[in-house]
Structure formats: C-alpha cells, structure tokens
PDB file of C-alpha atoms in Angstrom:
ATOM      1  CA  UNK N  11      38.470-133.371 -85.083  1.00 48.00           C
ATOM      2  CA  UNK N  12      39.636-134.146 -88.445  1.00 55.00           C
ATOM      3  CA  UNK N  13      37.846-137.104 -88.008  1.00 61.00           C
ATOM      4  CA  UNK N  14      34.639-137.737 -89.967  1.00 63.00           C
ATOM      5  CA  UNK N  15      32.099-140.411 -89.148  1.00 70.00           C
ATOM      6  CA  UNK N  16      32.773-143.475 -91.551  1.00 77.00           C
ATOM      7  CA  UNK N  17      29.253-143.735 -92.413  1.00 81.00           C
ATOM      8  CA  UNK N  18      29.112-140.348 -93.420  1.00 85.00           C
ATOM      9  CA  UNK N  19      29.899-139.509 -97.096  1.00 88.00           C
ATOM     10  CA  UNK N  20      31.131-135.746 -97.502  1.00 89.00           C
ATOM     11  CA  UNK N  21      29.253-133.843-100.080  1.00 93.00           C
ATOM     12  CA  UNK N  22      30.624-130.270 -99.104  1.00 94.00           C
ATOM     13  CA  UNK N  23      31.036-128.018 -96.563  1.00 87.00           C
ATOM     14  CA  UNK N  24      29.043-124.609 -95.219  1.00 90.00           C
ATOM     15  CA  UNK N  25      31.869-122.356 -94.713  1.00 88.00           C
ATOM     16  CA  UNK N  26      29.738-119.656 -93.364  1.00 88.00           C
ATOM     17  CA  UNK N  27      28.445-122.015 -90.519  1.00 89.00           C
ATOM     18  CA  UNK N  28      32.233-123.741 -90.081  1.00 88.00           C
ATOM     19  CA  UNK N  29      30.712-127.107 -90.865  1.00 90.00           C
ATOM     20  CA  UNK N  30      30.997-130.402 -93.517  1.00 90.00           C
ATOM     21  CA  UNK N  31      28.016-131.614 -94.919  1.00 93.00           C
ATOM     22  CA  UNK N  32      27.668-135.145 -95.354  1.00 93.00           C
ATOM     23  CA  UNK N  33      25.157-138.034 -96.320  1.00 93.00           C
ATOM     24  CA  UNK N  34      24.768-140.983 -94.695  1.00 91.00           C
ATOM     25  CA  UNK N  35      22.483-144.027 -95.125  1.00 89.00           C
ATOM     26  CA  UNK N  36      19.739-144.736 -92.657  1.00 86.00           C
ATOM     27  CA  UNK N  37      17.284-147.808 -91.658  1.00 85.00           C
ATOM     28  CA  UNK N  38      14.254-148.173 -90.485  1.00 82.00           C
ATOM     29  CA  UNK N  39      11.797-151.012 -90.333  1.00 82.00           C
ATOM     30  CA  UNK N  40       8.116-151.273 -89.522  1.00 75.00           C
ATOM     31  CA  UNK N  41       4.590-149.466 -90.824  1.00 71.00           C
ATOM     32  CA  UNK N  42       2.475-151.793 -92.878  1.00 75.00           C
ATOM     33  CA  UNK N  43       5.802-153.827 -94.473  1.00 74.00           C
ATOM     34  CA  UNK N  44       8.030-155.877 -93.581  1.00 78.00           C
ATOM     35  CA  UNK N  45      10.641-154.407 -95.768  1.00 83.00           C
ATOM     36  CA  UNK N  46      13.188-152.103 -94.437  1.00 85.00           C
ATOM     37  CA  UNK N  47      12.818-148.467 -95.525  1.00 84.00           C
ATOM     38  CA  UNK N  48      15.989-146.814 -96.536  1.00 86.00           C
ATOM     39  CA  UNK N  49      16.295-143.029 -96.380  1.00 89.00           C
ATOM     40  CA  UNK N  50      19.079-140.674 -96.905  1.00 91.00           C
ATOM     41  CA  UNK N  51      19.985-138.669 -93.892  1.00 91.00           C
ATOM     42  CA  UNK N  52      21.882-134.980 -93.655  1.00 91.00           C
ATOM     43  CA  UNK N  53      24.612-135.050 -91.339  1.00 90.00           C
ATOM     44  CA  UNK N  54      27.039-132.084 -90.346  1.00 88.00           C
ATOM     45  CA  UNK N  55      29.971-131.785 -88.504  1.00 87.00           C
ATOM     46  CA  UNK N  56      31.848-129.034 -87.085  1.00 89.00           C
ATOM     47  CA  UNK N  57      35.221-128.308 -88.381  1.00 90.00           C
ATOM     48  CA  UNK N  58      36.100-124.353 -86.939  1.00 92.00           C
ATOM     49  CA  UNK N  59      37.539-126.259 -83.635  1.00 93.00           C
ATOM     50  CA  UNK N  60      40.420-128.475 -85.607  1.00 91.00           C
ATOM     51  CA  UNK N  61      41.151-125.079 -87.738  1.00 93.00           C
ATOM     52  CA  UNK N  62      41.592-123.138 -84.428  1.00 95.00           C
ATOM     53  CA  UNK N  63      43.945-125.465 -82.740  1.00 94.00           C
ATOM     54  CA  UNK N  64      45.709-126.061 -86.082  1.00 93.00           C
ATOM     55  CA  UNK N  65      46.491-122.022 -85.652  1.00 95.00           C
ATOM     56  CA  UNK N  66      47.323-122.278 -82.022  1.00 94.00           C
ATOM     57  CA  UNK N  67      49.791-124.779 -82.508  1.00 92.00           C
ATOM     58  CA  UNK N  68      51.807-122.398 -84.850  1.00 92.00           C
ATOM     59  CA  UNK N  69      51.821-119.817 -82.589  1.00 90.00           C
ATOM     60  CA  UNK N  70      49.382-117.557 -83.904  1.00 92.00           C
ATOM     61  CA  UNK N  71      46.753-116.577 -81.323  1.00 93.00           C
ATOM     62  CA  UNK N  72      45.193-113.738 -82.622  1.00 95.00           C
ATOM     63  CA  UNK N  73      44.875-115.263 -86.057  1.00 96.00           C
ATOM     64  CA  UNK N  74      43.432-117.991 -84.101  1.00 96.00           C
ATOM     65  CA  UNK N  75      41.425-115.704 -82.242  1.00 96.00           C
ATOM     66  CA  UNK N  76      39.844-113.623 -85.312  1.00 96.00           C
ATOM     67  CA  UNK N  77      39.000-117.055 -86.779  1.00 94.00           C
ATOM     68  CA  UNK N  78      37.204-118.204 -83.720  1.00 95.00           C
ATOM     69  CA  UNK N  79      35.458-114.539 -83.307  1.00 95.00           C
ATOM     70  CA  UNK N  80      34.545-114.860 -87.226  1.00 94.00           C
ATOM     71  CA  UNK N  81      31.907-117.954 -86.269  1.00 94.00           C
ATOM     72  CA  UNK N  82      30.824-116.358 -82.563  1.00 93.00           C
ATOM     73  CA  UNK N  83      27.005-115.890 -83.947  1.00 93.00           C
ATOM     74  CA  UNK N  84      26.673-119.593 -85.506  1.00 92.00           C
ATOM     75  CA  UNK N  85      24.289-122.022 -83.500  1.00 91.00           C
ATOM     76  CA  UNK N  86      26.902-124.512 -82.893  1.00 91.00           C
ATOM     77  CA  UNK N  87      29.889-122.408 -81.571  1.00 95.00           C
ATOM     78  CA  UNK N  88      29.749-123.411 -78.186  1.00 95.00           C
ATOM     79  CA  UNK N  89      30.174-126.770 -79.497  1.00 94.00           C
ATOM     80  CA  UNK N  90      32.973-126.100 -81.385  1.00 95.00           C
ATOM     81  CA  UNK N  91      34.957-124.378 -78.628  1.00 96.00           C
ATOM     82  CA  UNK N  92      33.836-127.087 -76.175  1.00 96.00           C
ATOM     83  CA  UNK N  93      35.074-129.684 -78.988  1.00 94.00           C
ATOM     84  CA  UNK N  94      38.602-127.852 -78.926  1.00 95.00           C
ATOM     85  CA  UNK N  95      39.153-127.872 -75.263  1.00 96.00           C
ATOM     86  CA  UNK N  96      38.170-131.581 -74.862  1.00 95.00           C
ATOM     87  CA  UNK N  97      40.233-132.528 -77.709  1.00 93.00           C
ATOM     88  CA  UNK N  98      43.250-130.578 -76.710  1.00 93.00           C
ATOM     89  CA  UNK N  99      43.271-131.960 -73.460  1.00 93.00           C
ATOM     90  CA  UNK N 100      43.128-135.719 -74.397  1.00 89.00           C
ATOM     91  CA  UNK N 101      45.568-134.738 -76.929  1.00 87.00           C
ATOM     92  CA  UNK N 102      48.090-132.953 -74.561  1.00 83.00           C
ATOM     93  CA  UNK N 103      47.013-134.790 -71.663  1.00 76.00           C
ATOM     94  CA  UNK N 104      48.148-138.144 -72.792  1.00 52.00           C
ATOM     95  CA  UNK N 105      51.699-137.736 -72.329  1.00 47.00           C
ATOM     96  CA  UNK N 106      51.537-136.854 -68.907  1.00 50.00           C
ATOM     97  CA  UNK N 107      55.180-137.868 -68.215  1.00 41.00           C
ATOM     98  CA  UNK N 108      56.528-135.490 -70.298  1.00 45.00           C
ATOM     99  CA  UNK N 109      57.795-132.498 -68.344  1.00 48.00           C
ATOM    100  CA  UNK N 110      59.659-129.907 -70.175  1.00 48.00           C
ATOM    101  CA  UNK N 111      63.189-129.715 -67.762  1.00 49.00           C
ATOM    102  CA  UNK N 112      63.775-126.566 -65.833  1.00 52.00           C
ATOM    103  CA  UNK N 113      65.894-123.683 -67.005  1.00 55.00           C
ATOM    104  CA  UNK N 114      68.519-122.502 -64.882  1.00 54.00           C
ATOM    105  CA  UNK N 115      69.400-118.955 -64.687  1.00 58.00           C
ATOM    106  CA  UNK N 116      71.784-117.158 -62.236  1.00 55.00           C
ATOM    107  CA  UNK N 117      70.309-114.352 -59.794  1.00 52.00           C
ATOM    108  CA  UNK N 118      72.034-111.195 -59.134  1.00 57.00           C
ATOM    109  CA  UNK N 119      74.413-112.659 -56.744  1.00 56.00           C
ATOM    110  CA  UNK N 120      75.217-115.452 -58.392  1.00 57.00           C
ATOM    111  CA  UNK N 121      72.538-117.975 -56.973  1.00 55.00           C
ATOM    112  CA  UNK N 122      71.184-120.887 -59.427  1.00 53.00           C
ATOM    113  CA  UNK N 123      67.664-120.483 -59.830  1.00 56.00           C
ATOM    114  CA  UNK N 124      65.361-123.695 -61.667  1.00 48.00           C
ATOM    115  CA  UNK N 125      62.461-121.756 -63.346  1.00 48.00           C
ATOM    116  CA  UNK N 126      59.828-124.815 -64.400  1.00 48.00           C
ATOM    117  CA  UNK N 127      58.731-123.339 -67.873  1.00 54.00           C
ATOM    118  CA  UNK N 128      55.406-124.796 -68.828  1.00 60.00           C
ATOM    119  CA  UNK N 129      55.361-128.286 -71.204  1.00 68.00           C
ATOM    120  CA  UNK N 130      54.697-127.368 -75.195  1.00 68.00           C
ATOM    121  CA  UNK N 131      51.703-129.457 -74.419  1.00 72.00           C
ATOM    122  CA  UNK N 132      50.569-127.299 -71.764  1.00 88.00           C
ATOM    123  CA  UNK N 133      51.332-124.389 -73.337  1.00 91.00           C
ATOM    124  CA  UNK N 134      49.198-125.372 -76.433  1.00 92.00           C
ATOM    125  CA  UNK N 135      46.716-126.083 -73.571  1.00 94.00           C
ATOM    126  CA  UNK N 136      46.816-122.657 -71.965  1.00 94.00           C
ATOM    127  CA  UNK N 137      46.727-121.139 -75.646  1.00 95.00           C
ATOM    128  CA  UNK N 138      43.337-122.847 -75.654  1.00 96.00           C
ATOM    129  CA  UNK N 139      42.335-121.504 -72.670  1.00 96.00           C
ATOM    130  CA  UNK N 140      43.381-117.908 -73.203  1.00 96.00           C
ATOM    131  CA  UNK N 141      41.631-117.760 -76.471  1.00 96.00           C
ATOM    132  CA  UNK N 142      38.346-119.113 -74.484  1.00 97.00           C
ATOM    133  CA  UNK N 143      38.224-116.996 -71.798  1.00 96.00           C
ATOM    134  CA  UNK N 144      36.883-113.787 -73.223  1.00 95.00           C
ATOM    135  CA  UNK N 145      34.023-115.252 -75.239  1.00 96.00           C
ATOM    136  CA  UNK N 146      30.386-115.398 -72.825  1.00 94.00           C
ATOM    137  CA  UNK N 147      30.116-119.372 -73.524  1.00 95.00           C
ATOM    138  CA  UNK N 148      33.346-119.742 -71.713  1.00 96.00           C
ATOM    139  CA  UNK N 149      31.295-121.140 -68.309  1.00 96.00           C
ATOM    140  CA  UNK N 150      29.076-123.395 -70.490  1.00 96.00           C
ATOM    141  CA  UNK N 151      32.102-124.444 -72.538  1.00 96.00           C
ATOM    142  CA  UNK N 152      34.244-125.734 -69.366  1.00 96.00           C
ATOM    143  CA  UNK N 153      30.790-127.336 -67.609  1.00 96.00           C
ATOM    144  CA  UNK N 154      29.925-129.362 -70.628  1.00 95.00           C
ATOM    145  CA  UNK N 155      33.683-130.460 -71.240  1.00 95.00           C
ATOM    146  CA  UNK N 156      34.371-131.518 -67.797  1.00 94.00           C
ATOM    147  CA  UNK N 157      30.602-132.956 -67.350  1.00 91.00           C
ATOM    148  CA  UNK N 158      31.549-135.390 -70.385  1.00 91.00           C
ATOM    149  CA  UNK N 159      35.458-136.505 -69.603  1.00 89.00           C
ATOM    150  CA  UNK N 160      36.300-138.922 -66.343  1.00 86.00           C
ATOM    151  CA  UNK N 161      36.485-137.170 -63.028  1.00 87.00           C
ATOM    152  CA  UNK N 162      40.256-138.045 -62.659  1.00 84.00           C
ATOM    153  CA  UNK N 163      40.511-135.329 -65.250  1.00 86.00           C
ATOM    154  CA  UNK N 164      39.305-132.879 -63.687  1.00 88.00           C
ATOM    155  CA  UNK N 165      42.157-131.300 -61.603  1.00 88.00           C
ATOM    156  CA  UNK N 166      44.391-130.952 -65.012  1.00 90.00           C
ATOM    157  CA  UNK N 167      41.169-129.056 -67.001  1.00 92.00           C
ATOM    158  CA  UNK N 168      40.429-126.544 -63.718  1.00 92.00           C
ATOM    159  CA  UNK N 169      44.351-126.404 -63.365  1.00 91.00           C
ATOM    160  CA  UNK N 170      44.122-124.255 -66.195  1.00 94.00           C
ATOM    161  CA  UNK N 171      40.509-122.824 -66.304  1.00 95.00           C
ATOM    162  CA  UNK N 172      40.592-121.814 -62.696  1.00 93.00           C
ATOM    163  CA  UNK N 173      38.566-123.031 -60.061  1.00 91.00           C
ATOM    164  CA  UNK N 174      35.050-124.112 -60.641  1.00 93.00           C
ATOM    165  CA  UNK N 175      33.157-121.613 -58.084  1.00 92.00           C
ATOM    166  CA  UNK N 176      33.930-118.683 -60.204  1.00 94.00           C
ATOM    167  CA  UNK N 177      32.490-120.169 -62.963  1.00 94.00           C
ATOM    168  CA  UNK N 178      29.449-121.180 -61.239  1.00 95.00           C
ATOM    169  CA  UNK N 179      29.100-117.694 -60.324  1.00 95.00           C
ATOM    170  CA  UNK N 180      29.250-116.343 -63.670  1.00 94.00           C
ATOM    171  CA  UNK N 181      26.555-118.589 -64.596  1.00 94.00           C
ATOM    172  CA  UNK N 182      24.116-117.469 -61.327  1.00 94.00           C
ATOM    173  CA  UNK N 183      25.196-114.013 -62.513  1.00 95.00           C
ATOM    174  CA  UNK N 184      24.083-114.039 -65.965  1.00 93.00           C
ATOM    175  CA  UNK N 185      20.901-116.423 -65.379  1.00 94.00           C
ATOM    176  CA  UNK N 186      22.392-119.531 -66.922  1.00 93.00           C
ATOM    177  CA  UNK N 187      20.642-121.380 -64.383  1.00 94.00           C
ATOM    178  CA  UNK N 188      20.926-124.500 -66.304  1.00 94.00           C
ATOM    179  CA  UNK N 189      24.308-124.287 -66.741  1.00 94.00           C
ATOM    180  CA  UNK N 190      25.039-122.939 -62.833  1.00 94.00           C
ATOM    181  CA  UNK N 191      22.823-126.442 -61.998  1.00 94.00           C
ATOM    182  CA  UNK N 192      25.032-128.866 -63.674  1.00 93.00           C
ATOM    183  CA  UNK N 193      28.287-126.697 -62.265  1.00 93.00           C
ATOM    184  CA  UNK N 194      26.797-128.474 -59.083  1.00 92.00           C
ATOM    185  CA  UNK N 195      28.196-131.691 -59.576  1.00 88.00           C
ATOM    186  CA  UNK N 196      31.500-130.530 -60.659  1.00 91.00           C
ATOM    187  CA  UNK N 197      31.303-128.426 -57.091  1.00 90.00           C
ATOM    188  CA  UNK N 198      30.047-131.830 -55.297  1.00 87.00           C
ATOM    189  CA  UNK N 199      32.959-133.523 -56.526  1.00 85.00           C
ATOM    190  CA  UNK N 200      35.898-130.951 -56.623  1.00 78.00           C
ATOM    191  CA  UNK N 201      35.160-128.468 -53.667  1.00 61.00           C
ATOM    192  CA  UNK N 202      34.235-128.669 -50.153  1.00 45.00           C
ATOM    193  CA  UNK N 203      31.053-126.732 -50.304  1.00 34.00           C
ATOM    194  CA  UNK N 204      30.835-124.794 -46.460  1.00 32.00           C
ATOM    195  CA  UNK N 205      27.917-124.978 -45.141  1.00 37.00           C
TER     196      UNK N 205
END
C-alpha cells in the first residue's frame, strides 16, 4: 500500500529491492537499570505491489508485467505479489453491489441477447490475476492471501484464481510441501474432499 507505518520515518528507498527504508524508534526495558533503553530500529516496506496495480489500473499489463518480472529474484517478491492480490480484493471487493449492467446485442436473427461484461472492479481484479498466474509463487501467493482474509472471502478470491485443488497440486508437484499443507485448510473448508 501507499501506506507507511506512522512510526516509521522514511529515510529512502532501495530501488533495486522495490522497498522504502525507514527508521523508527524502539523500547526496551530491563538488564541491570531501570531506565528504558532506546534504540533505533531499520524498518522496510515493500512498495513494487502499489506500483504494479497503479499500472494495471491504466490498462497497461505488460508494462505492469515487465515491472513485476524486473523484481522476480528479490527475497520479498512473493510478498509483494501476495500484498497486491489481498489489497486489490478488499479494494474491489468492497463495493460488492456494484454490477456493471448487461450489454445488449442482437443475434443473427434478430434475438436480444444480455452479455454480463465483467465489473471495472473485477476486471482490475482479473488483471491481477492474469499477471500472477505465470510466475512459480503463484500457489504460495493465493494460500497465504486466502489463509490471512475471512473465510466468507473465499469464494470471490478462488472465483478468479480457480479452484483450490489445482493449486494444491502444483504445490505436491513441485515439493512445496509446506505450502500443499496449509492448502489443507482452504480444501477442509471450500471442497468436499472424497474419501
């Protein structure tokens, strides 16, 4: 997000790592006196995710894309791309009522036809997705998103990242075991496993 912790004070940023770099004051009491010890912390925080989505929502999803691709090796990069899924869902998901209304075009023989085009705020959403999808984290980014939001959010997220058993099987498939285990809830919850 564009956000920045209040207690943080911005110094500068790491472009080559897509994050701000920022001081903040820490605490701590005990040892030998009774006076608090105050010590200077490093804090970063990611900013690639609220650059991405800023390109997204001009249209431009292989600019958006190459951006993304540009940070792929950094440590954090999961995190970012699970940071722009979750925050493009609560962003597009909190106007649930609004519903983009159908176009009507006329068939061949003259028959009105409704086609249901998708919301801008689902389309900004399946932007999102479609830029995901390719990179390897995409499992891991999807389990950690849905693992931290409610579970009445959950149909809307695997509405448009696809069913959750897939996933799962990516993860069994490329050893991700920790990441295939904590898919297990999401199965628990979503699917009927058979037996």
């Amino acid at each position: 997000s564009r956000q920045f912790d209040a207690e943080v004070y911005p110094v500068g940023f790491v472009p080559e790592l897509g994050v701000i770099v920022g001081l903040s004051m820490g605490v701590t009491y005990g040892g030998c006196s009774s006076s608090p010890s105050y010590n200077v912390q490093t804090k970063t925080h990611p900013f690639l995710h609220s650059i991405v989505r800023h390109v997204l929502k001009s249209g431009n999803t292989d600019r958006a894309t190459d951006v993304a691709s540009q940070f792929s090796a950094v440590p954090h990069f999961a995190h970012s791309l699970e940071l722009l899924l979750h925050e493009t869902l609560q962003e597009t998901g909190a106007n649930d009522s609004k519903k983009a209304p159908p176009k009507h075009t006329r068939d061949l023989s003259g028959v009105l036809i409704a086609h249901h085009p998708l919301a801008p705020r689902d389309a900004l959403l399946q932007r999102v997705v479609e830029l995901l999808r390719p990179f390897p984290q995409f499992p891991e980014v999807v389990m950690c998103c849905a693992r931290k939001m409610d579970i009445i959010y959950w149909p809307r997220l695997f509405k448009f990242v696809g069913r959750p058993t897939p996933l799962f099987d990516k993860c069994i498939e490329a050893r991700q075991v920790h990441t295939a285990a904590s898919y297990l809830r999401i199965l628990q919850n979503i699917e009927v496993l058979s037996v």
